[in-house]
Amino acid sequence: MTLLTIYEQTTSTELSSFLINLKPHIDSYCKHKNKAQLERMMIIGKVAEYRSSFPQRSSDHTLLSNAMRDEGWTRDVIDNNLAAYKEYKRLLNNHSDWHPLAQAASVTHLMLMARDENGMTFNLVKYLKRNKHLPPVSALRGYLGGYFDENFEPRSK
């Protein structure tokens, strides 16, 4: 359970008053955490572009791989962020209507969009224009699994 979900739930008066005092710090933490994840995605994507631009420089590649490993980034983290970066670049290189989607999406949103084969991106652009925010990640996972419709609502209500 995240700090934001605890804050939004009904709790005891003591905990509520404590969380009200903590709310600015929780908001700041969430904002900076999302920003750090986006920056990590950009670093990993730029490193991958460098590797493809200069394939003959294996010693440079080794240095970059060691630096990422020293940061604590596992192979899964690197692969997922690379998929998200490629999706981000694809959205920015596409029609200008898709640029707000690229800017609003989190790394997890981008990674799930990269996995899609059924036009989820178009539905997300419509959803973003209509609601001014993206659906939760769980709705995207449900859409990929076939449990949610094109409006990111559960099929079985």
PDB file of C-alpha atoms in Angstrom, residues 7-125:
ATOM      1  CA  TYR A   7      -3.782   9.231   2.749  1.00  0.00           C
ATOM      2  CA  GLU A   8      -6.887   8.839   0.578  1.00  0.00           C
ATOM      3  CA  GLN A   9      -8.479   6.165   2.786  1.00  0.00           C
ATOM      4  CA  THR A  10     -10.579   6.784   5.845  1.00  0.00           C
ATOM      5  CA  THR A  11      -8.366   6.341   8.882  1.00  0.00           C
ATOM      6  CA  SER A  12      -8.277   7.280  12.537  1.00  0.00           C
ATOM      7  CA  THR A  13      -8.247  10.971  13.406  1.00  0.00           C
ATOM      8  CA  GLU A  14      -4.702  10.781  14.770  1.00  0.00           C
ATOM      9  CA  LEU A  15      -3.378   9.172  11.605  1.00  0.00           C
ATOM     10  CA  SER A  16      -5.365  11.598   9.445  1.00  0.00           C
ATOM     11  CA  SER A  17      -3.898  14.630  11.197  1.00  0.00           C
ATOM     12  CA  PHE A  18      -0.416  13.106  10.964  1.00  0.00           C
ATOM     13  CA  LEU A  19      -0.857  12.452   7.232  1.00  0.00           C
ATOM     14  CA  ILE A  20      -2.154  15.986   6.612  1.00  0.00           C
ATOM     15  CA  ASN A  21       1.150  17.283   7.949  1.00  0.00           C
ATOM     16  CA  LEU A  22       3.018  14.725   5.845  1.00  0.00           C
ATOM     17  CA  LYS A  23       1.057  15.325   2.594  1.00  0.00           C
ATOM     18  CA  PRO A  24       3.437  17.940   1.065  1.00  0.00           C
ATOM     19  CA  HIS A  25       6.367  15.587   1.571  1.00  0.00           C
ATOM     20  CA  ILE A  26       4.452  12.650   0.093  1.00  0.00           C
ATOM     21  CA  ASP A  27       3.505  14.712  -2.973  1.00  0.00           C
ATOM     22  CA  SER A  28       7.077  15.913  -3.427  1.00  0.00           C
ATOM     23  CA  TYR A  29       8.406  12.367  -3.090  1.00  0.00           C
ATOM     24  CA  CYS A  30       5.993  11.013  -5.728  1.00  0.00           C
ATOM     25  CA  LYS A  31       6.783  13.837  -8.136  1.00  0.00           C
ATOM     26  CA  HIS A  32      10.539  13.382  -7.784  1.00  0.00           C
ATOM     27  CA  LYS A  33      10.303   9.590  -7.973  1.00  0.00           C
ATOM     28  CA  ASN A  34       8.440   9.812 -11.298  1.00  0.00           C
ATOM     29  CA  LYS A  35      10.947  12.368 -12.590  1.00  0.00           C
ATOM     30  CA  ALA A  36      13.861  10.102 -11.583  1.00  0.00           C
ATOM     31  CA  GLN A  37      12.278   7.157 -13.403  1.00  0.00           C
ATOM     32  CA  LEU A  38      11.878   9.226 -16.567  1.00  0.00           C
ATOM     33  CA  GLU A  39      15.487  10.401 -16.332  1.00  0.00           C
ATOM     34  CA  ARG A  40      16.679   6.800 -15.905  1.00  0.00           C
ATOM     35  CA  MET A  41      14.702   5.824 -19.010  1.00  0.00           C
ATOM     36  CA  MET A  42      16.339   8.662 -20.953  1.00  0.00           C
ATOM     37  CA  ILE A  43      19.837   7.632 -19.793  1.00  0.00           C
ATOM     38  CA  ILE A  44      19.308   4.004 -20.765  1.00  0.00           C
ATOM     39  CA  GLY A  45      17.817   4.990 -24.128  1.00  0.00           C
ATOM     40  CA  LYS A  46      20.663   7.381 -24.943  1.00  0.00           C
ATOM     41  CA  VAL A  47      23.234   4.731 -23.976  1.00  0.00           C
ATOM     42  CA  ALA A  48      21.534   2.275 -26.337  1.00  0.00           C
ATOM     43  CA  GLU A  49      21.607   4.875 -29.134  1.00  0.00           C
ATOM     44  CA  TYR A  50      25.310   5.446 -28.483  1.00  0.00           C
ATOM     45  CA  ARG A  51      25.968   1.702 -28.654  1.00  0.00           C
ATOM     46  CA  SER A  52      24.197   1.394 -31.978  1.00  0.00           C
ATOM     47  CA  SER A  53      25.979   4.478 -33.361  1.00  0.00           C
ATOM     48  CA  PHE A  54      29.422   3.168 -32.396  1.00  0.00           C
ATOM     49  CA  PRO A  55      29.253  -0.654 -32.409  1.00  0.00           C
ATOM     50  CA  GLN A  56      33.029  -0.994 -32.725  1.00  0.00           C
ATOM     51  CA  ARG A  57      33.763   0.588 -29.328  1.00  0.00           C
ATOM     52  CA  SER A  58      33.284  -2.432 -27.087  1.00  0.00           C
ATOM     53  CA  SER A  59      35.458  -1.005 -24.282  1.00  0.00           C
ATOM     54  CA  ASP A  60      33.118   2.006 -24.100  1.00  0.00           C
ATOM     55  CA  HIS A  61      30.128  -0.317 -24.022  1.00  0.00           C
ATOM     56  CA  THR A  62      31.668  -2.269 -21.162  1.00  0.00           C
ATOM     57  CA  LEU A  63      32.258   0.926 -19.191  1.00  0.00           C
ATOM     58  CA  LEU A  64      28.644   1.999 -19.710  1.00  0.00           C
ATOM     59  CA  SER A  65      27.304  -1.442 -18.760  1.00  0.00           C
ATOM     60  CA  ASN A  66      29.405  -1.469 -15.597  1.00  0.00           C
ATOM     61  CA  ALA A  67      28.207   2.029 -14.678  1.00  0.00           C
ATOM     62  CA  MET A  68      24.562   0.989 -15.057  1.00  0.00           C
ATOM     63  CA  ARG A  69      25.167  -2.165 -13.024  1.00  0.00           C
ATOM     64  CA  ASP A  70      26.875  -0.075 -10.315  1.00  0.00           C
ATOM     65  CA  GLU A  71      23.756   2.091 -10.200  1.00  0.00           C
ATOM     66  CA  GLY A  72      21.843  -1.059  -9.255  1.00  0.00           C
ATOM     67  CA  TRP A  73      19.982  -1.396 -12.541  1.00  0.00           C
ATOM     68  CA  THR A  74      19.301  -5.049 -13.331  1.00  0.00           C
ATOM     69  CA  ARG A  75      19.011  -6.444 -16.829  1.00  0.00           C
ATOM     70  CA  ASP A  76      15.195  -6.432 -16.492  1.00  0.00           C
ATOM     71  CA  VAL A  77      15.179  -2.760 -15.505  1.00  0.00           C
ATOM     72  CA  ILE A  78      17.401  -1.885 -18.462  1.00  0.00           C
ATOM     73  CA  ASP A  79      15.324  -3.910 -20.941  1.00  0.00           C
ATOM     74  CA  ASN A  80      12.018  -2.468 -19.705  1.00  0.00           C
ATOM     75  CA  ASN A  81      13.341   1.084 -19.766  1.00  0.00           C
ATOM     76  CA  LEU A  82      14.769   0.569 -23.237  1.00  0.00           C
ATOM     77  CA  ALA A  83      11.370  -0.628 -24.491  1.00  0.00           C
ATOM     78  CA  ALA A  84       9.747   2.407 -22.857  1.00  0.00           C
ATOM     79  CA  TYR A  85      12.317   4.738 -24.431  1.00  0.00           C
ATOM     80  CA  LYS A  86      11.717   3.303 -27.898  1.00  0.00           C
ATOM     81  CA  GLU A  87       7.968   3.784 -27.439  1.00  0.00           C
ATOM     82  CA  TYR A  88       8.564   7.358 -26.231  1.00  0.00           C
ATOM     83  CA  LYS A  89      10.651   8.123 -29.322  1.00  0.00           C
ATOM     84  CA  ARG A  90       8.032   6.475 -31.561  1.00  0.00           C
ATOM     85  CA  LEU A  91       5.302   8.667 -30.081  1.00  0.00           C
ATOM     86  CA  LEU A  92       7.375  11.826 -30.523  1.00  0.00           C
ATOM     87  CA  ASN A  93       8.228  10.913 -34.120  1.00  0.00           C
ATOM     88  CA  ASN A  94       4.574  10.263 -34.926  1.00  0.00           C
ATOM     89  CA  HIS A  95       1.658  12.656 -35.397  1.00  0.00           C
ATOM     90  CA  SER A  96       1.676  15.750 -33.165  1.00  0.00           C
ATOM     91  CA  ASP A  97      -1.577  14.614 -31.494  1.00  0.00           C
ATOM     92  CA  TRP A  98       0.456  11.862 -29.860  1.00  0.00           C
ATOM     93  CA  HIS A  99       3.043  14.195 -28.282  1.00  0.00           C
ATOM     94  CA  PRO A 100       0.892  14.974 -25.185  1.00  0.00           C
ATOM     95  CA  LEU A 101       0.579  11.226 -24.623  1.00  0.00           C
ATOM     96  CA  ALA A 102       4.360  10.842 -24.649  1.00  0.00           C
ATOM     97  CA  GLN A 103       4.697  13.697 -22.163  1.00  0.00           C
ATOM     98  CA  ALA A 104       1.938  12.481 -19.808  1.00  0.00           C
ATOM     99  CA  ALA A 105       2.913   8.803 -19.747  1.00  0.00           C
ATOM    100  CA  SER A 106       5.006   7.271 -17.011  1.00  0.00           C
ATOM    101  CA  VAL A 107       7.758   4.781 -17.764  1.00  0.00           C
ATOM    102  CA  THR A 108       5.377   1.945 -16.894  1.00  0.00           C
ATOM    103  CA  HIS A 109       2.698   3.338 -19.222  1.00  0.00           C
ATOM    104  CA  LEU A 110       5.262   3.548 -22.033  1.00  0.00           C
ATOM    105  CA  MET A 111       6.510   0.020 -21.383  1.00  0.00           C
ATOM    106  CA  LEU A 112       2.973  -1.371 -21.561  1.00  0.00           C
ATOM    107  CA  MET A 113       2.246   0.621 -24.730  1.00  0.00           C
ATOM    108  CA  ALA A 114       5.335  -0.929 -26.286  1.00  0.00           C
ATOM    109  CA  ARG A 115       3.890  -4.401 -25.617  1.00  0.00           C
ATOM    110  CA  ASP A 116       0.584  -3.609 -27.298  1.00  0.00           C
ATOM    111  CA  GLU A 117      -0.383  -4.887 -30.726  1.00  0.00           C
ATOM    112  CA  ASN A 118      -4.078  -3.864 -30.764  1.00  0.00           C
ATOM    113  CA  GLY A 119      -4.104  -0.076 -31.087  1.00  0.00           C
ATOM    114  CA  MET A 120      -4.015   0.824 -27.420  1.00  0.00           C
ATOM    115  CA  THR A 121      -2.063   4.013 -28.223  1.00  0.00           C
ATOM    116  CA  PHE A 122      -4.924   5.445 -30.268  1.00  0.00           C
ATOM    117  CA  ASN A 123      -7.366   4.638 -27.447  1.00  0.00           C
ATOM    118  CA  LEU A 124      -5.025   6.261 -24.932  1.00  0.00           C
ATOM    119  CA  VAL A 125      -4.869   9.456 -26.995  1.00  0.00           C
TER     120      VAL A 125
END
